[in-house]
Short mmCIF file of C-alpha atoms and ligand atoms in Angstrom, two decimals:
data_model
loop_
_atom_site.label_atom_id
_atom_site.label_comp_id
_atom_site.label_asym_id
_atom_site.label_seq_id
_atom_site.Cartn_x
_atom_site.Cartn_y
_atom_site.Cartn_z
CA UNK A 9 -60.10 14.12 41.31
CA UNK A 10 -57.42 11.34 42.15
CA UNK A 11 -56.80 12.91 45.22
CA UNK A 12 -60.57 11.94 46.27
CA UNK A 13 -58.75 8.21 46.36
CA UNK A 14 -55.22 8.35 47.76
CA UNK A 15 -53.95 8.35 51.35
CA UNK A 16 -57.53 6.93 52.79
CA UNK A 17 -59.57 3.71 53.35
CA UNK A 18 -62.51 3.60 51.27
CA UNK A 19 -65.18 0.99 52.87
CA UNK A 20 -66.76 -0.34 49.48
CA UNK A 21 -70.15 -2.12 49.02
CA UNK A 22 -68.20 -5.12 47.32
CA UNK A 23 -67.34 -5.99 50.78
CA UNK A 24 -63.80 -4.86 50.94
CA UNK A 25 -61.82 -1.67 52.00
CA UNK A 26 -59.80 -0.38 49.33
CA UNK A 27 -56.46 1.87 50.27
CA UNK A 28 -53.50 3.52 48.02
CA UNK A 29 -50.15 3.58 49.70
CA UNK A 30 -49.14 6.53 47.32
CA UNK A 31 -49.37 9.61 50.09
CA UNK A 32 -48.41 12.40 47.12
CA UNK A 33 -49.48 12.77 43.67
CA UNK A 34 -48.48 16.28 42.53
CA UNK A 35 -49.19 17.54 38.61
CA UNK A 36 -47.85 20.77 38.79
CA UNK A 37 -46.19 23.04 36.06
CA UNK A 38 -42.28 23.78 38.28
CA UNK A 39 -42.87 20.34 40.18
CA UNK A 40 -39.37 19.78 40.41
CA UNK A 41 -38.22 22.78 41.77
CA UNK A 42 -41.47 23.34 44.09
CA UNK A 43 -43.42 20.47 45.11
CA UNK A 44 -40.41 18.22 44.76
CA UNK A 45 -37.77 19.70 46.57
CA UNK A 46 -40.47 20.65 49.65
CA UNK A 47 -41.43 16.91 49.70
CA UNK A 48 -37.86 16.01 50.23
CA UNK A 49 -37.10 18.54 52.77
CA UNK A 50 -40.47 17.55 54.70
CA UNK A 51 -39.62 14.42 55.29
CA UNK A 52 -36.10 14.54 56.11
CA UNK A 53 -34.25 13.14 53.00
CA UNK A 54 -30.81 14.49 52.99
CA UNK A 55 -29.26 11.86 50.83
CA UNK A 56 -30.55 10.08 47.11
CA UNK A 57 -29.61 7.82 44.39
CA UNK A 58 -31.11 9.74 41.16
CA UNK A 59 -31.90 7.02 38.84
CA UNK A 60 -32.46 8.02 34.91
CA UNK A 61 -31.65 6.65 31.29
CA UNK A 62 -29.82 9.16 28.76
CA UNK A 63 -32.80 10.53 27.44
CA UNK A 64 -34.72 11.27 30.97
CA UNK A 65 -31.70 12.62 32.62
CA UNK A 66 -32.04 15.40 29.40
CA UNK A 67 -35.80 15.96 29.89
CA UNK A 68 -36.04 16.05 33.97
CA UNK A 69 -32.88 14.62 35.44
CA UNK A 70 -30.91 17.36 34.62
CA UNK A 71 -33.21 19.80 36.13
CA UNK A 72 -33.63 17.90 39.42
CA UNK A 73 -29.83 17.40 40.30
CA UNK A 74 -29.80 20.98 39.89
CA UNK A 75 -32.67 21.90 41.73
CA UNK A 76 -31.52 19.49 44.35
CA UNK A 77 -27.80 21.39 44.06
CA UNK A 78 -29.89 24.78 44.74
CA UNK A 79 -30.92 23.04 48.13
CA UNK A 80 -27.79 21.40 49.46
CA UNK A 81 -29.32 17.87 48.93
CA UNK A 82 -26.21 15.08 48.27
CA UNK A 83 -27.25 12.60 45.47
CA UNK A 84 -25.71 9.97 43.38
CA UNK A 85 -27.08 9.69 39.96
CA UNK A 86 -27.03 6.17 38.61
CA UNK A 87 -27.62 6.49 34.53
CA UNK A 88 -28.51 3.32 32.25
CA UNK A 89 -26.26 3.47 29.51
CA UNK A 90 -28.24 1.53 27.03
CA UNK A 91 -31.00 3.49 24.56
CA UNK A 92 -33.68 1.06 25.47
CA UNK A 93 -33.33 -0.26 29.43
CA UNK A 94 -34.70 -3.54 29.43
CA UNK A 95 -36.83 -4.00 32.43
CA UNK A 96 -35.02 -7.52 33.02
CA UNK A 97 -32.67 -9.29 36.15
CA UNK A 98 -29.77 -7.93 34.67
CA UNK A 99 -31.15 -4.22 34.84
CA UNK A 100 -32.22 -4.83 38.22
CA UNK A 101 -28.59 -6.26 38.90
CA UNK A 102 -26.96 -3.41 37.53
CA UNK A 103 -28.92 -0.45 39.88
CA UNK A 104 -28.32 -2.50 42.44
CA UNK A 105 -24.60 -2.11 41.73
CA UNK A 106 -24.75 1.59 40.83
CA UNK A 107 -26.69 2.50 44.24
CA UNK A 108 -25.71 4.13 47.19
CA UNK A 109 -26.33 2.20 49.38
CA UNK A 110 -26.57 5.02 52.04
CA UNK A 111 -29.25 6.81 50.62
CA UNK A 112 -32.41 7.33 52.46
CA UNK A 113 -34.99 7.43 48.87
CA UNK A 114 -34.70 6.41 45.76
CA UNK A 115 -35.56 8.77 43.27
CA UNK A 116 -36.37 7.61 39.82
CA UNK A 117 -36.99 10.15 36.79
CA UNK A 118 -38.91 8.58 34.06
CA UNK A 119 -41.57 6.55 32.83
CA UNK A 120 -42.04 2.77 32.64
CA UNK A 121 -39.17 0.45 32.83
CA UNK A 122 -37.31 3.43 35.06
CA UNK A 123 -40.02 3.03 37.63
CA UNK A 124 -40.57 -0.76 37.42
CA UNK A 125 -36.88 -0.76 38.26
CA UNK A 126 -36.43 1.77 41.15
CA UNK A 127 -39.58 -0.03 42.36
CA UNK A 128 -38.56 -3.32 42.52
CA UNK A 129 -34.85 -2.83 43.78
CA UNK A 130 -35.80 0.31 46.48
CA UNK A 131 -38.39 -2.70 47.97
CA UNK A 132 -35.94 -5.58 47.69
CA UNK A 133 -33.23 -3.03 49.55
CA UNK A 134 -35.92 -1.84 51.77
CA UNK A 135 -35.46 1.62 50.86
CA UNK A 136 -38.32 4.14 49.88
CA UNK A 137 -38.66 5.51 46.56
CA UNK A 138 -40.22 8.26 44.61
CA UNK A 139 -41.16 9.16 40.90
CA UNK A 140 -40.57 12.16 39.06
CA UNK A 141 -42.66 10.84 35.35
CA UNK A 142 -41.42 12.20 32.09
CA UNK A 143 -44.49 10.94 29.94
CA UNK A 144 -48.11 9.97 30.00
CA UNK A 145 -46.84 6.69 28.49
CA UNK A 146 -48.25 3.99 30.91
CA UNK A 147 -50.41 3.12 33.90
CA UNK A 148 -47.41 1.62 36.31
CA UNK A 149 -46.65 4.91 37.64
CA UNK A 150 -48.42 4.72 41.57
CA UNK A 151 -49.13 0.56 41.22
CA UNK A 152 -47.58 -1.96 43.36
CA UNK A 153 -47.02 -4.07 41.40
CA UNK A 154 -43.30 -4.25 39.23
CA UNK A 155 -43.96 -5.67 35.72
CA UNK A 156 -40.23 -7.49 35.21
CA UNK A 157 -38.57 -9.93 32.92
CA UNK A 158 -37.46 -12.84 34.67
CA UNK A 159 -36.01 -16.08 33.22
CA UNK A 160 -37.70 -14.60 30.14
CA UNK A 161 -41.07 -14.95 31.12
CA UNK A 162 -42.65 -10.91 31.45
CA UNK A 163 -44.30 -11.12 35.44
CA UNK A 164 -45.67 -8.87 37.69
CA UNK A 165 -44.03 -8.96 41.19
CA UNK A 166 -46.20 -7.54 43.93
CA UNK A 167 -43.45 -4.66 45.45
CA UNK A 168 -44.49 -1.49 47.06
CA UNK A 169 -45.94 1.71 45.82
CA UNK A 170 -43.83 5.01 45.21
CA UNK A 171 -44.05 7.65 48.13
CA UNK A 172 -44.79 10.48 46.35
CA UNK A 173 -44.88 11.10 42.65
CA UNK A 174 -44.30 14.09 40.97
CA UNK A 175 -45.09 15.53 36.65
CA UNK A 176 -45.02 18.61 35.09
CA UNK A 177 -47.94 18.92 32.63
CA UNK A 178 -45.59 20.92 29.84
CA UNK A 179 -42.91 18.05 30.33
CA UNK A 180 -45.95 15.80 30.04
CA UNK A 181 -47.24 17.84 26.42
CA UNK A 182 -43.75 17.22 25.50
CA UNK A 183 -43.43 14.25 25.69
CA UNK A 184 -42.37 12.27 22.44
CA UNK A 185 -45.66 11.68 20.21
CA UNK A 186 -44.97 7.82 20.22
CA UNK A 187 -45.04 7.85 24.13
CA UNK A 188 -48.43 9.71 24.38
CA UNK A 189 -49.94 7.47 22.07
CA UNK A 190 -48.51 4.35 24.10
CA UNK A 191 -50.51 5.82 27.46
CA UNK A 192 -53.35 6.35 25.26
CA UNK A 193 -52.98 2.36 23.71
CA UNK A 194 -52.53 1.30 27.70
CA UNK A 195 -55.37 3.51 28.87
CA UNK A 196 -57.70 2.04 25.83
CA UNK A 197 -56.65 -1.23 26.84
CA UNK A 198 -59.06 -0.87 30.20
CA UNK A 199 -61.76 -1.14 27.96
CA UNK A 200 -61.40 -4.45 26.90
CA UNK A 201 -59.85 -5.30 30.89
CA UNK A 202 -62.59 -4.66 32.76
CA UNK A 203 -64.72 -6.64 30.38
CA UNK A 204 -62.84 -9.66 30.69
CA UNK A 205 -63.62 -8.70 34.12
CA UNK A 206 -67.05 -8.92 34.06
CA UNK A 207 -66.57 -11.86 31.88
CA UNK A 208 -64.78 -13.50 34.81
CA UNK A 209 -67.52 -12.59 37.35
CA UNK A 210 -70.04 -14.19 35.20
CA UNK A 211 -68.72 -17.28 34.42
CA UNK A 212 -66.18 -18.26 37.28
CA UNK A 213 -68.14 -15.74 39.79
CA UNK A 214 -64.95 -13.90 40.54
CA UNK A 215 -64.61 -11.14 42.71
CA UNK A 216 -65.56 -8.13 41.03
CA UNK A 217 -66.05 -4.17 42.69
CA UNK A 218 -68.20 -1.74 40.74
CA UNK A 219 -66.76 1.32 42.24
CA UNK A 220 -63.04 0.40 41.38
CA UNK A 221 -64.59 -0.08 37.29
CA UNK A 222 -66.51 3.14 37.93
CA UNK A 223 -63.46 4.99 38.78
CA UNK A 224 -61.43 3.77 35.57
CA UNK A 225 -64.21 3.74 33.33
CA UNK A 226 -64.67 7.74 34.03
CA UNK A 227 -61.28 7.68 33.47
CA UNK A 228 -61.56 6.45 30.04
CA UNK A 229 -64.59 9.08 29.31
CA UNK A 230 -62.20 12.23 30.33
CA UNK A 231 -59.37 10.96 27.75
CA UNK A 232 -61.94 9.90 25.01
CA UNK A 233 -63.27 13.98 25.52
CA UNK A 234 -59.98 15.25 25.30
CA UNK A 235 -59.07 13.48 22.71
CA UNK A 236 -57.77 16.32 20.03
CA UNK A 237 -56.21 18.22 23.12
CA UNK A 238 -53.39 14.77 23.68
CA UNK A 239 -53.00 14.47 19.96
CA UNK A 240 -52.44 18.10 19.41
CA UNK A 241 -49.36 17.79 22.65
CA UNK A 242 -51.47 20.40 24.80
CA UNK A 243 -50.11 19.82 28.51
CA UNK A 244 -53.59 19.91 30.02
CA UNK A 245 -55.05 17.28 27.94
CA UNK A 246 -51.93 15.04 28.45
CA UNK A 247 -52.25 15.96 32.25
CA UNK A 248 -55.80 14.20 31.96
CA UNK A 249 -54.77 11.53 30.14
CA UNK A 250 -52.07 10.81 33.03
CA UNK A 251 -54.46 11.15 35.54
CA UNK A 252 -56.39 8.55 34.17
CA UNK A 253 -53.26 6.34 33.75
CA UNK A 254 -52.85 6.77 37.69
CA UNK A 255 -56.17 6.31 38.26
CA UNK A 256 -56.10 2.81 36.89
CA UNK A 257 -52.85 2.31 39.04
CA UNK A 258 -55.46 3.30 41.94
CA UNK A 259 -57.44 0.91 41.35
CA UNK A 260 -55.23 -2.01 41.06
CA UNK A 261 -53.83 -0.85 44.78
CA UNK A 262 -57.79 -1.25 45.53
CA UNK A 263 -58.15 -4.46 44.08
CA UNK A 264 -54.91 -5.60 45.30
CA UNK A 265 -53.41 -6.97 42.11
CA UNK A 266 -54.03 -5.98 38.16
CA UNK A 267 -57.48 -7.49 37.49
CA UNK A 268 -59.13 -3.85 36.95
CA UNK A 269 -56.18 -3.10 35.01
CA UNK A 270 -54.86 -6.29 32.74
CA UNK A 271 -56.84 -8.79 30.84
CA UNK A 272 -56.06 -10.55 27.54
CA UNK A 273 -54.57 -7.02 25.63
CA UNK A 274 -51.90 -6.99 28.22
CA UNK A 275 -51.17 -10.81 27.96
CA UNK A 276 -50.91 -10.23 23.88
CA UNK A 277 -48.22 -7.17 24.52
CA UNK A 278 -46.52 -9.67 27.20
CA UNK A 279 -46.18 -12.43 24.38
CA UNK A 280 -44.66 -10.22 21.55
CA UNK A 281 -42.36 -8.55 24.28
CA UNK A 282 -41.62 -11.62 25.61
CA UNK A 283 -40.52 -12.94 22.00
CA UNK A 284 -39.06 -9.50 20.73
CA UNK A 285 -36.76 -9.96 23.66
CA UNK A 286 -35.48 -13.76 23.17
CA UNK A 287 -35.29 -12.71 19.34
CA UNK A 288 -32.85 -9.58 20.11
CA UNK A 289 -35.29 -7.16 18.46
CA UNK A 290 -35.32 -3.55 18.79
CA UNK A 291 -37.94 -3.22 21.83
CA UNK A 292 -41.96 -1.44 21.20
CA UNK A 293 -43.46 0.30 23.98
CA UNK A 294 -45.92 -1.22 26.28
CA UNK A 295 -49.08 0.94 25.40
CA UNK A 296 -48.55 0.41 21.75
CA UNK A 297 -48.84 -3.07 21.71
CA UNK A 298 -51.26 -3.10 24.44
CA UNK A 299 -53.00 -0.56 22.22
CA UNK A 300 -52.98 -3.56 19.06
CA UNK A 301 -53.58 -5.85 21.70
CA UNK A 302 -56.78 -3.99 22.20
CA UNK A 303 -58.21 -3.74 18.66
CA UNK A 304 -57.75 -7.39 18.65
CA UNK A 305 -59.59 -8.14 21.61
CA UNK A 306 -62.31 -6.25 21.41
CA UNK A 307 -63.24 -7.80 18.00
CA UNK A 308 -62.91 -10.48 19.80
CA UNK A 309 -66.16 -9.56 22.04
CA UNK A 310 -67.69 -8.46 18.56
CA UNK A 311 -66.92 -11.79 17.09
CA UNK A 312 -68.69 -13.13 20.66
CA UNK A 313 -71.81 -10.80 20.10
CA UNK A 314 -72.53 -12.88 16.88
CA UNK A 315 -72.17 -16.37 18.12
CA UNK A 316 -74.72 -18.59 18.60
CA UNK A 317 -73.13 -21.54 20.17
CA UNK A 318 -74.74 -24.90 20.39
CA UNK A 319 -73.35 -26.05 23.90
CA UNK A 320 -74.15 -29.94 23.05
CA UNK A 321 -72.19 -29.89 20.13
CA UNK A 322 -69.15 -28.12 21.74
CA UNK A 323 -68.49 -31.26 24.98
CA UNK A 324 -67.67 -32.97 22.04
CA UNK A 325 -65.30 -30.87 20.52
CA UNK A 326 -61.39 -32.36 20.37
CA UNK A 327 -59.35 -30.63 22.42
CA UNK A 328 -55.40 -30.58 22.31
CA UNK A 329 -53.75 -33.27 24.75
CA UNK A 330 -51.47 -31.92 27.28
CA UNK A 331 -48.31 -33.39 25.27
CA UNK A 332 -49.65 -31.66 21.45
CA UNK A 333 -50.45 -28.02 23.72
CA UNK A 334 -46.73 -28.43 24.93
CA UNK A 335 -45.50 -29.25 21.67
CA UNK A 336 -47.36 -25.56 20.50
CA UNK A 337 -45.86 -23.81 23.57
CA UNK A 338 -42.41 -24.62 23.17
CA UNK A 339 -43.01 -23.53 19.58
CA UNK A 340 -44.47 -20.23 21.21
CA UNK A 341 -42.47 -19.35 24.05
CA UNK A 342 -39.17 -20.37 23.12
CA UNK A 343 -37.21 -20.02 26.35
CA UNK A 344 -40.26 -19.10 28.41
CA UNK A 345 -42.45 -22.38 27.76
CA UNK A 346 -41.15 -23.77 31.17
CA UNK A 347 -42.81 -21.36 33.23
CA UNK A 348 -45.79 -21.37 31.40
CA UNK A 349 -45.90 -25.06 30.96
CA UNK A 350 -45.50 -24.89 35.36
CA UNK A 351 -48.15 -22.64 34.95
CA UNK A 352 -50.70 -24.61 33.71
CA UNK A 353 -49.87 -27.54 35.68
CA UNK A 354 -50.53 -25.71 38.61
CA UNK A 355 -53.65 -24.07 37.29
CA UNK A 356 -55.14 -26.51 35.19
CA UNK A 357 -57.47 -24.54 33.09
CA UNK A 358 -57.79 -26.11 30.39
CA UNK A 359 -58.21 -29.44 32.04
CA UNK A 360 -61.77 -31.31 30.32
CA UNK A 361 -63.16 -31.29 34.10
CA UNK A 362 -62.37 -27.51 34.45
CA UNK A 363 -63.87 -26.91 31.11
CA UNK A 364 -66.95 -28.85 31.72
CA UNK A 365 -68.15 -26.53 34.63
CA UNK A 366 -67.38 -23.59 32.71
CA UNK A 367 -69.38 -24.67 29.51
CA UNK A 368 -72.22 -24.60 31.60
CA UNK A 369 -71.94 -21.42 33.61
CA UNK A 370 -71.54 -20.39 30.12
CA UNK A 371 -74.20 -22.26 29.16
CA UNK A 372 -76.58 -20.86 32.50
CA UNK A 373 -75.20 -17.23 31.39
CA UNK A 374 -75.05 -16.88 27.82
CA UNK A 375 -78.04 -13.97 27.42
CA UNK A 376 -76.09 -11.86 30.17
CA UNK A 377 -72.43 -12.48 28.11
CA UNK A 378 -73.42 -11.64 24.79
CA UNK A 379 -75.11 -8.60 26.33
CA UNK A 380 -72.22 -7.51 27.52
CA UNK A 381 -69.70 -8.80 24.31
CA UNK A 382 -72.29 -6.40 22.25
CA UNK A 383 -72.33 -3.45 24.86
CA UNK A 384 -68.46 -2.91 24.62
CA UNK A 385 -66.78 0.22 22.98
CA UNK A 386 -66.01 -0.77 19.32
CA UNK A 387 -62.81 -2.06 17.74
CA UNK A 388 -63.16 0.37 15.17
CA UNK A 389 -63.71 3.60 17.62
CA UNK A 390 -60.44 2.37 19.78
CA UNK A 391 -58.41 2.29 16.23
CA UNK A 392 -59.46 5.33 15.26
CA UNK A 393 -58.08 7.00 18.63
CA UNK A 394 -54.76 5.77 18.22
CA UNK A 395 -54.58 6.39 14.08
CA UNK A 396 -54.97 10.01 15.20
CA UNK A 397 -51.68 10.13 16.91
CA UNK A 398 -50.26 7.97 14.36
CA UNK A 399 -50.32 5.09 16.69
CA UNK A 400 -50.35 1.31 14.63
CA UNK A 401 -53.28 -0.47 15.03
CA UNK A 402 -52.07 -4.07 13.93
CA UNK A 403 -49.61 -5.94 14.56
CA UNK A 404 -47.87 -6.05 11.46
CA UNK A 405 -47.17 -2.36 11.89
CA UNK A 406 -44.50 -3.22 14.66
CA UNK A 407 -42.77 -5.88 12.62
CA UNK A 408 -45.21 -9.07 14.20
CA UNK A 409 -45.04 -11.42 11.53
CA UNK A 410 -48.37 -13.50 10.77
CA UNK A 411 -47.39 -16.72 12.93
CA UNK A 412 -46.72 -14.62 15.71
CA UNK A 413 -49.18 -12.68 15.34
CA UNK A 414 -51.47 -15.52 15.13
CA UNK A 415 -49.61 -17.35 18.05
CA UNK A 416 -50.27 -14.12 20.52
CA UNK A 417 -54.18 -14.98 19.51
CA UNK A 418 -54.08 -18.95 20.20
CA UNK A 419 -51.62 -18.64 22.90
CA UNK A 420 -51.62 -15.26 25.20
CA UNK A 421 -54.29 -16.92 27.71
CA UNK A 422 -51.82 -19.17 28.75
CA UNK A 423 -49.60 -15.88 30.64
CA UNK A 424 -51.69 -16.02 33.02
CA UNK A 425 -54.02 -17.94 35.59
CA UNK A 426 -57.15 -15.07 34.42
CA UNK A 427 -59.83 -15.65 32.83
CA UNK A 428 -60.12 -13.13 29.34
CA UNK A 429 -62.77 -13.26 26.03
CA UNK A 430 -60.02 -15.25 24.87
CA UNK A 431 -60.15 -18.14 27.35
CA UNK A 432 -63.95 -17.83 26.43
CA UNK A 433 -63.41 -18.04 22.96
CA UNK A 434 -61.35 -21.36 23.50
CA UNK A 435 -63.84 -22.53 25.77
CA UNK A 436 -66.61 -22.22 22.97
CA UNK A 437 -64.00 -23.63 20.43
CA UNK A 438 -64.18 -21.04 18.15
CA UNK A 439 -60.21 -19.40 19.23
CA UNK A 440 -58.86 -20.73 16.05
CA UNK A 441 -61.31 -19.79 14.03
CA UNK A 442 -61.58 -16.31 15.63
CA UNK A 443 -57.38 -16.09 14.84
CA UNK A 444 -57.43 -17.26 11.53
CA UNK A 445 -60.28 -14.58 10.89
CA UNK A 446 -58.27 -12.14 12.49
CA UNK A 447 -55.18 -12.96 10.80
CA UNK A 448 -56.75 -13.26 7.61
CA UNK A 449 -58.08 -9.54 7.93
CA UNK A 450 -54.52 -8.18 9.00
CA UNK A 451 -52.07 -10.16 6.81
CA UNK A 452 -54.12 -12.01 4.04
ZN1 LIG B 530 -64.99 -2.38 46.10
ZN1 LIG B 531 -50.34 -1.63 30.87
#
């Protein structure tokens, strides 16, 4: 199926042609050996920096530098020492140290931060690079996009996409059981994205392609079907469940940045990874707290479905001045409050004036968005997915203590310049109350 969408322009009724870069996408049982090696050969690469962590370089990196042995192919492998690679400057610093700088591809073997690395440095060397994935674990795989640290603020920098990438469906089934349930918390976490894009359409009248949700919301379907198959490990199940992961990087090549693939789930994860990491704490994986991230939003859209908002009432609701909301964020971000304080200076969304014309698209649109709040897959149904492969549902099962778990609420809109339920919900002037009900359910 995801071949249907790579190496091709699509001309798309929403006006504009969507491409992939990615030219190979191979799921093969003996990839490495097979599909891997040929793709080198074909194209001429003689010479490659192999870069892995300990625990890839024992599930696929071992295999490729012998494969690549068998073939006479000179590498260099360049091996994080650390248990957890942090996908931060000082990772990106130290592959740039550790590369040859002769090579003609990078290879990387493994899933996210592995891949957000090798893509980030192979674009800022101007060197090619290529993916063999060790789990279904995330979405990044084929996307342009690098999700980094920098200055301690989680962004997404816009690099290139990997030439070819490469899995093995039994690797894939065997992957740890935490990892499959992170791809299946990141995958989950379209539901609640391409509602807050919809959201954004209606109120702001944002861009918005049909197809590109089509794709990723058939993508959802196969994974919800084969459900039992990823929990039970079975290769074929976890093959579909990473070719839904790729199919949402698809469409963010499409869309040309991660609007079909991020909304307000994503900017929760950011926050707690982005606090996790200035607190020194042991690191969670992206798709499980995407995947809490998701619970939370979508009862966000439920709590939306019930609402009955009297607009007049709500102009005259006290906001926070800009000096008491950068009192909160400092409190929130730590470290990072600079860039997001920059941020909103640029952006100005939650200036009065800004708000105004929003309360009354809101206002103009309010049958069509609680239509579409009530038409969304239910909290409950996405928890239930991830409790059967053991997968926490709430915060407080990865060590988020109530005030941050109640700050990632109030203050995850303010990541990014896009608008999410939550942005809505402060809008309305019901985000507080919508957190403290929240919080109140989960702590107490
Ligand atoms: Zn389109
Ligand atoms: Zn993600």
């Amino acid at each position: 199926m995801i071949e249907n969408y790579i190496a091709r322009t699509i001309d798309c009724e929403c006006g504009k042609s969507h491409s992939s870069n990615v030219e190979t996408i191979v799921i093969n049982n003996g990839v490495i050996e097979n599909e891997l090696v040929d793709f080198l050969k074909k194209n001429g690469y003689k010479r490659l920096t192999v870069v892995c962590d300990n625990k890839s370089y024992a599930v696929a990196g071992e295999t490729v530098c012998k494969a690549l042995d068998k073939n006479g192919i000179t590498y260099k492998v360049h091996k994080f020492r650390e248990e957890a690679v942090a996908p931060n400057e000082y990772s990106v610093g130290n592959l740039i140290m550790g590369l040859d700088t002769e090579c003609d591809i990078i290879l990387a073997v493994g899933s996210g931060t592995i891949n957000d690395l090798c893509r980030y440095v192979s674009a800022v060397v101007g060197k090619e690079f290529c993916t063999v994935g060790t789990a279904p674990s995330m979405d990044g795989y084929i996307s342009g996009g690098s999700a980094l640290i920098y200055n301690n603020l989680k962004l997404t920098f816009e690099t290139h996409t990997p030439k070819a990438v490469f899995f093995d469906p039994d690797m894939l089934g065997n992957a740890p059981r935490d990892m499959i349930a992170s791809g299946v918390g990141d995958l989950l976490g379209k539901v609640n994205c391409l509602t807050d894009w919809r959201l954004a359409k209606i109120i702001l009248g944002e861009w918005h392609c049909d197809f590109i949700s089509g794709i990723v919301e058939a993508a959802i379907e196969k994974v919800c079907d084969a459900r039992d198959g990823i929990a039970a490990g079975d290769g074929e199940a976890c093959a579909t469940l990473l070719e839904a992961l790729l199919l949402s990087g698809v469409g963010m090549d499409f869309a040309g940045n991660s609007r079909p693939a991020s909304g307000c789930e994503h900017h929760m994860s950011h926050f707690w990874e982005m606090r996790y990491l200035l607190e020194g704490r042991e690191p969670v994986f992206h798709g499980t707290k995407v995947g809490i991230g998701t619970v939370i939003a979508l009862k966000a859209y439920e709590y939306v479905a019930k609402l009955n908002p009297d607009f007049d009432k709500i102009s005259g609701i006290s906001r926070a001045s800009f000096k008491e909301w950068e009192k909160s964020v400092k409190e929130a971000f730590f470290d990072a409050s600079t860039e997001i304080i920059e941020l909103e200076k640029k952006s100005g969304k939650n200036d009065v004036s800004k708000l105004e014309k929003r309360l009354a698209s809101i206002k103009e649109n309010w049958a069509e968005i609680k239509k579409l709040a009530g038409s969304v897959m239910k909290s409950a149904e996405v928890a239930d997915f991830l409790k059967q492969l053991d997968a926490p549902t709430r915060p407080n099962e990865i060590g988020v203590e109530k005030e941050m778990a109640w700050q990632a609420i109030m203050y995850a809109k303010e990541i990014r310049d896009r608008y999410t339920v939550l942005q809505l919900l402060w809008d309305l002037g019901e985000l507080e109350n919508f957190a403290d009900m929240v919080i109140n359910e989960y702590y107490g």
